[in-house]
Amino acid sequence: MAEIGIDVSYACSLLRAGKLVGVPTETVYGLACDAMNPDALRLLFKVKGRPTSHPVIVHLAHPSLIKNWVTSVPKELEAIAERFWPGPLTVILPKAPQVPYEVTGGQDTVAIRIPSHELTLALLQEFEGGLAAPSANKFGKLSPTRAQDVFDEFRDEIAYVLDGGACQVGIESTIVDLSKNVRVLRPGMITREELEECLGVSLEAPVSFAKKESLPEEDETQIRAPGLLKSHYSPNTPLKVIASDELDEAVLSYQTKNLRAAVLAFRPPSSSVGKWIVAEVEPEGYAKNLYSHLRELDRCSCDVILVEKVPVSQSWSGISDRLTRASCR
Ligand code: TXA
Ligand code: MG
């Protein structure tokens, strides 16, 4: 059974021995292993239930270490690193030949992030290498934002969970591709506008297949970014995103069918429902608690989770993306 604790040196020794460790980051908890150890990487994919073609992010202690993982450093990186790191941003760069196949899923690029959580930074400094760390959830499920979530998901399948408390950002990092045309692959709490302002250029809108009526199945020929996956970040209960003015009607229509709805909305309930959580009105607070709210709604054995639609603006785009994906089944 995995232990939960705050022993960075113990976590480091487990990682050096090829074991899997849950680690806190400011976004969500990651499931970490030595990014240069192919056996550990294969174990990571197996435990997560993730297709091996789906690449993972390499986490480093400092931007000066990036040179060990890439063939070239694009001109945009310096400004981005200066402004956003350590922090909730991942960059895609051309990979160096020694980066294991398992990290990149055979692509010619590698994803790099410098996280800001102090425990994981201390771990990375002591480890002195790169840690591959996808979000610490079974493939396609909700990301964890507390050590207990990681423990509950993996129990005896992993060695240790480093407990860094509740994640402050709450949704996964923004991913920006710097390997070819600069573009956002996954929106997050660092917005496209902030990146544009930092780089002094305008960027293409993120690839958002989730908004289209019919979503493509995962296609081996396409770049394997999260935006190209049909369903992701899903609770077990079906989730629907509902416009504010249709919420009461939607709740009622489930009740008349004798079905129980669990709701995440910006206002309190106007009738009694299975479970109702009043969401934070600022995007930062909303994102921070989103996954724990969805976990709570998922646990109450309702028939459906109804989430009130969030505002349409850059600062809500990462949240809106996760909700759209959580609603695709
Ligand atoms: O906030 C985060 O990014 C968290 C924490 C733990 O750091 N990690 C995370 O990892 O969300 P994961 O594996 O759940 O999502 C990373 C996504 C993957 O869906 C993958 O498609 C994409 O990053 N990715 C990784 N390498 C890539 C590459 N070379 N090109 C394009 N996309 C890549
Ligand atoms: Mg994930």
CSV table of C-alpha atoms and ligand atoms in Angstrom, one decimal:
chain,number,residue,atom,x,y,z
A,1,MET,CA,0.0,0.0,0.0
A,2,ALA,CA,1.3,3.5,-0.9
A,3,GLU,CA,2.3,5.7,2.0
A,4,ILE,CA,1.4,9.4,2.1
A,5,GLY,CA,4.0,11.7,3.6
A,6,ILE,CA,6.3,14.7,3.2
A,7,ASP,CA,9.7,12.9,3.0
A,8,VAL,CA,11.3,14.4,-0.1
A,9,SER,CA,14.6,12.3,0.3
A,10,TYR,CA,12.6,9.1,0.6
A,11,ALA,CA,10.5,10.0,-2.5
A,12,CYS,CA,13.7,10.7,-4.3
A,13,SER,CA,15.3,7.3,-3.4
A,14,LEU,CA,12.1,5.6,-4.6
A,15,LEU,CA,12.2,7.4,-7.9
A,16,ARG,CA,15.9,6.5,-8.4
A,17,ALA,CA,14.9,2.9,-7.8
A,18,GLY,CA,12.4,3.1,-10.7
A,19,LYS,CA,9.3,3.4,-8.6
A,20,LEU,CA,6.2,5.6,-9.1
A,21,VAL,CA,5.5,8.5,-6.7
A,22,GLY,CA,2.5,10.9,-6.6
A,23,VAL,CA,3.8,14.5,-6.5
A,24,PRO,CA,2.0,17.8,-5.8
A,25,THR,CA,2.3,20.5,-8.4
A,26,GLU,CA,0.5,23.9,-8.4
A,27,THR,CA,-1.9,22.6,-11.1
A,28,VAL,CA,-2.8,19.0,-10.3
A,29,TYR,CA,-1.0,16.0,-8.7
A,30,GLY,CA,1.3,14.2,-11.0
A,31,LEU,CA,2.3,10.5,-11.1
A,32,ALA,CA,6.1,10.8,-11.4
A,33,CYS,CA,8.9,8.5,-12.5
A,34,ASP,CA,12.4,8.9,-13.7
A,35,ALA,CA,12.0,10.2,-17.3
A,36,MET,CA,15.3,8.5,-18.4
A,37,ASN,CA,14.2,5.0,-17.2
A,38,PRO,CA,12.2,3.2,-19.9
A,39,ASP,CA,11.2,0.4,-17.4
A,40,ALA,CA,9.8,2.9,-15.0
A,41,LEU,CA,8.0,4.7,-17.8
A,42,ARG,CA,6.4,1.5,-19.0
A,43,LEU,CA,5.2,0.8,-15.5
A,44,LEU,CA,3.8,4.4,-15.3
A,45,PHE,CA,1.8,3.8,-18.5
A,46,LYS,CA,0.5,0.5,-17.3
A,47,VAL,CA,-0.6,1.7,-14.0
A,48,LYS,CA,-2.3,4.8,-15.5
A,49,GLY,CA,-4.0,2.7,-18.2
A,50,ARG,CA,-2.7,5.2,-20.7
A,51,PRO,CA,-2.0,4.3,-24.4
A,52,THR,CA,1.8,4.2,-24.9
A,53,SER,CA,1.4,6.5,-27.9
A,54,HIS,CA,0.3,9.4,-25.6
A,55,PRO,CA,3.4,11.4,-24.6
A,56,VAL,CA,4.2,12.7,-21.1
A,57,ILE,CA,5.5,16.0,-19.7
A,58,VAL,CA,9.1,16.1,-18.4
A,59,HIS,CA,9.3,18.2,-15.2
A,60,LEU,CA,12.6,19.9,-14.4
A,61,ALA,CA,14.0,22.0,-11.5
A,62,HIS,CA,15.3,24.9,-13.6
A,63,PRO,CA,15.3,26.1,-17.2
A,64,SER,CA,19.1,25.7,-17.4
A,65,LEU,CA,18.5,21.9,-17.5
A,66,ILE,CA,16.4,22.1,-20.7
A,67,LYS,CA,19.4,21.8,-22.9
A,68,ASN,CA,19.8,18.1,-21.9
A,69,TRP,CA,16.4,17.3,-23.4
A,70,VAL,CA,16.2,19.3,-26.6
A,71,THR,CA,18.1,19.8,-29.9
A,72,SER,CA,17.5,23.6,-30.0
A,73,VAL,CA,16.0,26.3,-27.9
A,74,PRO,CA,13.7,28.6,-29.9
A,75,LYS,CA,14.0,32.3,-29.4
A,76,GLU,CA,10.6,32.6,-27.7
A,77,LEU,CA,11.6,30.4,-24.8
A,78,GLU,CA,13.7,32.9,-22.9
A,79,ALA,CA,10.8,35.4,-22.5
A,80,ILE,CA,8.4,32.7,-21.7
A,81,ALA,CA,10.6,31.1,-19.0
A,82,GLU,CA,11.4,34.5,-17.5
A,83,ARG,CA,7.7,35.4,-17.2
A,84,PHE,CA,5.9,32.2,-16.5
A,85,TRP,CA,8.3,29.7,-14.8
A,86,PRO,CA,8.2,28.1,-12.4
A,87,GLY,CA,4.5,27.9,-13.1
A,88,PRO,CA,1.5,26.3,-14.8
A,89,LEU,CA,3.0,26.3,-18.4
A,90,THR,CA,4.3,23.5,-20.5
A,91,VAL,CA,6.3,24.0,-23.7
A,92,ILE,CA,6.7,21.6,-26.6
A,93,LEU,CA,10.3,21.6,-28.0
A,94,PRO,CA,12.3,19.5,-30.5
A,95,LYS,CA,13.5,16.5,-28.6
A,96,ALA,CA,17.1,15.4,-28.1
A,97,PRO,CA,18.0,11.9,-29.4
A,98,GLN,CA,18.6,10.5,-25.8
A,99,VAL,CA,15.0,11.3,-24.7
A,100,PRO,CA,13.4,7.8,-24.3
A,101,TYR,CA,10.8,6.7,-26.8
A,102,GLU,CA,8.4,6.1,-24.0
A,103,VAL,CA,8.4,9.9,-23.0
A,104,THR,CA,7.5,11.2,-26.5
A,105,GLY,CA,5.4,8.3,-27.8
A,106,GLY,CA,7.7,8.3,-30.8
A,107,GLN,CA,7.2,12.0,-31.7
A,108,ASP,CA,10.1,14.3,-32.5
A,109,THR,CA,9.1,16.7,-29.8
A,110,VAL,CA,9.2,16.7,-26.0
A,111,ALA,CA,7.0,18.5,-23.5
A,112,ILE,CA,8.8,20.4,-20.7
A,113,ARG,CA,7.5,22.1,-17.5
A,114,ILE,CA,9.1,23.8,-14.5
A,115,PRO,CA,6.4,23.4,-11.8
A,116,SER,CA,6.3,25.9,-8.8
A,117,HIS,CA,5.2,23.7,-5.9
A,118,GLU,CA,8.0,23.9,-3.4
A,119,LEU,CA,8.0,20.2,-2.3
A,120,THR,CA,8.3,19.1,-5.9
A,121,LEU,CA,10.9,21.7,-6.7
A,122,ALA,CA,12.9,20.4,-3.8
A,123,LEU,CA,12.4,16.8,-5.0
A,124,LEU,CA,13.5,17.8,-8.5
A,125,GLN,CA,16.6,19.5,-7.2
A,126,GLU,CA,17.6,16.5,-5.1
A,127,PHE,CA,16.8,14.1,-8.0
A,128,GLU,CA,18.9,16.1,-10.4
A,129,GLY,CA,17.2,14.8,-13.5
A,130,GLY,CA,13.8,15.0,-15.2
A,131,LEU,CA,10.6,13.5,-13.8
A,132,ALA,CA,7.9,12.3,-16.3
A,133,ALA,CA,4.6,13.1,-14.6
A,134,PRO,CA,1.2,12.8,-16.2
A,135,SER,CA,-1.7,13.8,-14.0
A,136,ALA,CA,-2.1,11.1,-11.3
A,137,ASN,CA,-5.4,9.7,-12.4
A,138,LYS,CA,-6.4,6.7,-14.4
A,139,PHE,CA,-6.5,7.6,-18.1
A,140,GLY,CA,-9.5,9.7,-19.1
A,141,LYS,CA,-10.6,10.4,-15.5
A,142,LEU,CA,-10.7,13.5,-13.3
A,143,SER,CA,-7.3,14.9,-12.3
A,144,PRO,CA,-6.4,14.8,-8.6
A,145,THR,CA,-5.9,18.0,-6.6
A,146,ARG,CA,-5.2,16.4,-3.2
A,147,ALA,CA,-2.8,13.6,-2.0
A,148,GLN,CA,-5.8,11.5,-0.8
A,149,ASP,CA,-7.2,11.6,-4.4
A,150,VAL,CA,-4.0,10.0,-5.7
A,151,PHE,CA,-4.0,7.4,-2.9
A,152,ASP,CA,-7.6,6.5,-3.6
A,153,GLU,CA,-6.9,6.1,-7.3
A,154,PHE,CA,-3.8,3.9,-7.1
A,155,ARG,CA,-3.5,2.5,-3.5
A,156,ASP,CA,-1.1,-0.5,-3.8
A,157,GLU,CA,0.0,0.3,-7.4
A,158,ILE,CA,2.4,3.1,-6.5
A,159,ALA,CA,5.1,3.5,-3.8
A,160,TYR,CA,4.5,6.8,-2.2
A,161,VAL,CA,2.5,10.1,-2.4
A,162,LEU,CA,4.2,13.3,-1.5
A,163,ASP,CA,1.6,15.4,0.3
A,164,GLY,CA,1.8,19.0,-0.7
A,165,GLY,CA,-1.8,19.9,0.3
A,166,ALA,CA,-4.5,21.1,-2.1
A,167,CYS,CA,-3.3,22.3,-5.5
A,168,GLN,CA,-3.5,26.1,-5.9
A,169,VAL,CA,-4.2,26.4,-9.7
A,170,GLY,CA,-6.4,23.3,-9.9
A,171,ILE,CA,-6.5,22.6,-13.6
A,172,GLU,CA,-3.7,21.3,-15.8
A,173,SER,CA,-1.0,23.5,-17.3
A,174,THR,CA,-1.4,25.5,-20.4
A,175,ILE,CA,0.5,23.8,-23.2
A,176,VAL,CA,2.2,25.9,-25.9
A,177,ASP,CA,3.9,24.4,-28.9
A,178,LEU,CA,7.2,26.2,-29.6
A,179,SER,CA,8.5,23.4,-31.9
A,180,LYS,CA,7.0,24.7,-35.2
A,181,ASN,CA,4.3,27.4,-35.5
A,182,VAL,CA,3.8,28.8,-32.0
A,183,ARG,CA,0.3,27.9,-30.8
A,184,VAL,CA,-1.6,26.9,-27.7
A,185,LEU,CA,-2.4,23.1,-27.6
A,186,ARG,CA,-4.2,23.0,-24.3
A,187,PRO,CA,-5.7,26.1,-22.7
A,188,GLY,CA,-5.1,26.6,-19.0
A,189,MET,CA,-5.0,29.4,-16.4
A,190,ILE,CA,-2.1,31.1,-18.2
A,191,THR,CA,-4.2,32.5,-21.1
A,192,ARG,CA,-3.4,32.9,-24.8
A,193,GLU,CA,-3.6,36.7,-24.3
A,194,GLU,CA,-0.9,36.6,-21.7
A,195,LEU,CA,1.3,34.5,-24.0
A,196,GLU,CA,0.6,36.9,-26.9
A,197,GLU,CA,1.5,39.9,-24.7
A,198,CYS,CA,4.7,38.2,-23.6
A,199,LEU,CA,5.8,37.2,-27.1
A,200,GLY,CA,4.5,40.3,-28.9
A,201,VAL,CA,2.7,38.2,-31.5
A,202,SER,CA,-0.8,36.9,-32.1
A,203,LEU,CA,-1.4,33.2,-31.7
A,204,GLU,CA,-3.8,30.8,-33.4
A,205,ALA,CA,-6.7,29.8,-31.2
A,206,PRO,CA,-6.2,26.4,-29.5
A,207,VAL,CA,-7.2,23.3,-31.4
A,208,SER,CA,-10.6,22.7,-29.9
A,209,PHE,CA,-12.2,19.6,-31.3
A,210,ALA,CA,-14.2,19.4,-28.2
A,211,LYS,CA,-16.4,22.2,-29.5
A,212,LYS,CA,-17.3,20.4,-32.7
A,213,GLU,CA,-20.3,18.2,-33.1
A,214,SER,CA,-18.5,15.1,-34.1
A,215,LEU,CA,-15.1,14.5,-32.5
A,216,PRO,CA,-12.4,12.5,-34.2
A,217,GLU,CA,-11.2,9.2,-32.7
A,218,GLU,CA,-7.6,9.3,-31.6
A,219,ASP,CA,-5.6,9.3,-34.8
A,220,GLU,CA,-2.1,8.0,-35.0
A,221,THR,CA,-1.2,10.4,-37.7
A,222,GLN,CA,-2.1,13.5,-35.7
A,223,ILE,CA,-0.1,15.3,-33.1
A,224,ARG,CA,-1.0,13.6,-29.9
A,225,ALA,CA,-2.1,16.6,-27.9
A,226,PRO,CA,-4.9,16.4,-25.3
A,227,GLY,CA,-7.1,18.6,-27.5
A,228,LEU,CA,-7.4,15.8,-30.0
A,229,LEU,CA,-8.9,13.3,-27.5
A,230,LYS,CA,-12.6,12.9,-27.5
A,231,SER,CA,-13.3,12.4,-23.9
A,232,HIS,CA,-11.0,13.3,-21.0
A,233,TYR,CA,-11.1,14.5,-17.4
A,234,SER,CA,-14.5,12.8,-16.9
A,235,PRO,CA,-16.3,11.9,-13.7
A,236,ASN,CA,-18.1,8.5,-13.7
A,237,THR,CA,-21.5,10.1,-13.6
A,238,PRO,CA,-22.6,11.6,-17.0
A,239,LEU,CA,-21.9,15.4,-17.0
A,240,LYS,CA,-23.8,18.0,-18.9
A,241,VAL,CA,-23.0,21.7,-19.3
A,242,ILE,CA,-26.2,23.7,-19.1
A,243,ALA,CA,-26.9,27.4,-20.0
A,244,SER,CA,-27.8,29.5,-16.9
A,245,ASP,CA,-31.4,30.2,-18.0
A,246,GLU,CA,-32.0,26.5,-18.7
A,247,LEU,CA,-30.7,25.1,-15.4
A,248,ASP,CA,-33.9,25.1,-13.4
A,249,GLU,CA,-35.8,23.5,-16.2
A,250,ALA,CA,-33.1,20.8,-16.7
A,251,VAL,CA,-33.2,19.9,-12.9
A,252,LEU,CA,-37.0,19.7,-13.0
A,253,SER,CA,-37.0,17.5,-16.1
A,254,TYR,CA,-34.7,15.0,-14.3
A,255,GLN,CA,-36.9,15.1,-11.2
A,256,THR,CA,-40.1,14.3,-13.2
A,257,LYS,CA,-38.3,11.2,-14.6
A,258,ASN,CA,-37.4,10.2,-11.0
A,259,LEU,CA,-33.8,10.9,-11.6
A,260,ARG,CA,-31.5,12.8,-9.3
A,261,ALA,CA,-29.3,15.6,-10.5
A,262,ALA,CA,-26.1,16.9,-8.8
A,263,VAL,CA,-25.4,20.5,-9.7
A,264,LEU,CA,-22.5,22.9,-9.8
A,265,ALA,CA,-23.8,26.4,-10.3
A,266,PHE,CA,-23.0,30.0,-9.5
A,267,ARG,CA,-26.2,30.5,-7.5
A,268,PRO,CA,-28.0,28.5,-4.7
A,269,PRO,CA,-30.8,26.1,-5.6
A,270,SER,CA,-34.3,27.3,-6.1
A,271,SER,CA,-35.8,23.8,-5.5
A,272,SER,CA,-34.5,20.8,-3.6
A,273,VAL,CA,-32.1,18.6,-5.6
A,274,GLY,CA,-29.9,15.6,-5.0
A,275,LYS,CA,-26.8,17.7,-4.4
A,276,TRP,CA,-26.0,21.3,-5.2
A,277,ILE,CA,-22.6,23.1,-4.9
A,278,VAL,CA,-22.4,26.8,-5.3
A,279,ALA,CA,-19.3,27.5,-7.5
A,280,GLU,CA,-16.8,30.3,-7.0
A,281,VAL,CA,-17.4,33.3,-9.3
A,282,GLU,CA,-13.8,34.2,-10.1
A,283,PRO,CA,-12.0,31.9,-12.6
A,284,GLU,CA,-9.0,31.4,-10.2
A,285,GLY,CA,-11.2,30.1,-7.3
A,286,TYR,CA,-13.4,28.1,-9.7
A,287,ALA,CA,-10.4,26.3,-11.3
A,288,LYS,CA,-8.8,25.7,-7.9
A,289,ASN,CA,-11.9,23.8,-6.6
A,290,LEU,CA,-13.3,22.4,-9.9
A,291,TYR,CA,-12.0,18.8,-9.7
A,292,SER,CA,-12.7,18.5,-6.0
A,293,HIS,CA,-16.3,19.7,-6.5
A,294,LEU,CA,-16.8,17.3,-9.4
A,295,ARG,CA,-15.4,14.5,-7.3
A,296,GLU,CA,-17.8,15.4,-4.5
A,297,LEU,CA,-20.8,15.5,-7.0
A,298,ASP,CA,-19.6,12.2,-8.5
A,299,ARG,CA,-19.6,10.5,-5.1
A,300,CYS,CA,-23.2,11.3,-4.3
A,301,SER,CA,-24.6,8.6,-6.6
A,302,CYS,CA,-26.8,10.9,-8.6
A,303,ASP,CA,-27.9,10.1,-12.2
A,304,VAL,CA,-26.4,13.2,-13.8
A,305,ILE,CA,-24.1,16.1,-13.0
A,306,LEU,CA,-25.3,19.4,-14.3
A,307,VAL,CA,-22.8,22.2,-14.5
A,308,GLU,CA,-23.9,25.8,-15.2
A,309,LYS,CA,-22.1,27.2,-18.3
A,310,VAL,CA,-19.2,29.4,-17.4
A,311,PRO,CA,-18.6,32.9,-18.9
A,312,VAL,CA,-17.0,33.0,-22.4
A,313,SER,CA,-13.7,34.8,-22.0
A,314,GLN,CA,-10.0,34.1,-22.1
A,315,SER,CA,-9.7,33.7,-18.3
A,316,TRP,CA,-12.4,31.0,-18.3
A,317,SER,CA,-11.2,29.2,-21.5
A,318,GLY,CA,-9.1,26.5,-19.7
A,319,ILE,CA,-12.1,25.8,-17.4
A,320,SER,CA,-14.6,25.7,-20.2
A,321,ASP,CA,-12.3,23.3,-22.2
A,322,ARG,CA,-12.2,20.9,-19.2
A,323,LEU,CA,-15.9,21.0,-18.7
A,324,THR,CA,-16.6,20.4,-22.4
A,325,ARG,CA,-14.3,17.4,-22.4
A,326,ALA,CA,-15.8,16.1,-19.2
A,327,SER,CA,-19.2,16.2,-20.9
A,328,CYS,CA,-18.1,14.1,-23.9
A,329,ARG,CA,-18.6,10.4,-23.3
B,1,TXA,O1,-0.4,20.6,-15.2
B,1,TXA,C1,0.0,19.6,-15.8
B,1,TXA,O2,0.5,19.7,-17.0
B,1,TXA,C2,0.0,18.2,-15.1
B,1,TXA,C3,1.0,18.3,-14.0
B,1,TXA,C4,1.2,17.0,-13.3
B,1,TXA,O3,2.3,18.8,-14.4
B,1,TXA,N1,0.4,17.2,-16.0
B,1,TXA,C5,-0.5,16.8,-17.0
B,1,TXA,O4,0.0,15.7,-17.7
B,1,TXA,O5,-1.5,17.3,-17.2
B,1,TXA,P1,-0.9,14.8,-18.7
B,1,TXA,O6,0.0,13.7,-19.1
B,1,TXA,O7,-2.1,14.4,-18.0
B,1,TXA,O8,-1.2,15.8,-19.8
B,1,TXA,C6,-0.1,16.2,-20.6
B,1,TXA,C7,-0.5,16.3,-22.0
B,1,TXA,C8,-0.9,15.0,-22.7
B,1,TXA,O9,-2.2,14.9,-22.8
B,1,TXA,C9,-0.1,15.0,-24.0
B,1,TXA,O10,-1.0,14.8,-25.0
B,1,TXA,C10,0.5,16.4,-24.1
B,1,TXA,O11,0.6,16.8,-22.8
B,1,TXA,N2,1.9,16.2,-24.6
B,1,TXA,C11,2.9,15.7,-24.0
B,1,TXA,N3,4.0,15.6,-24.8
B,1,TXA,C12,3.6,16.2,-26.0
B,1,TXA,C13,4.2,16.5,-27.2
B,1,TXA,N4,5.5,16.2,-27.4
B,1,TXA,N5,3.5,17.1,-28.2
B,1,TXA,C14,2.2,17.4,-27.9
B,1,TXA,N6,1.5,17.2,-26.8
B,1,TXA,C15,2.2,16.6,-25.8
B,2,MG,MG,-4.1,14.1,-17.6
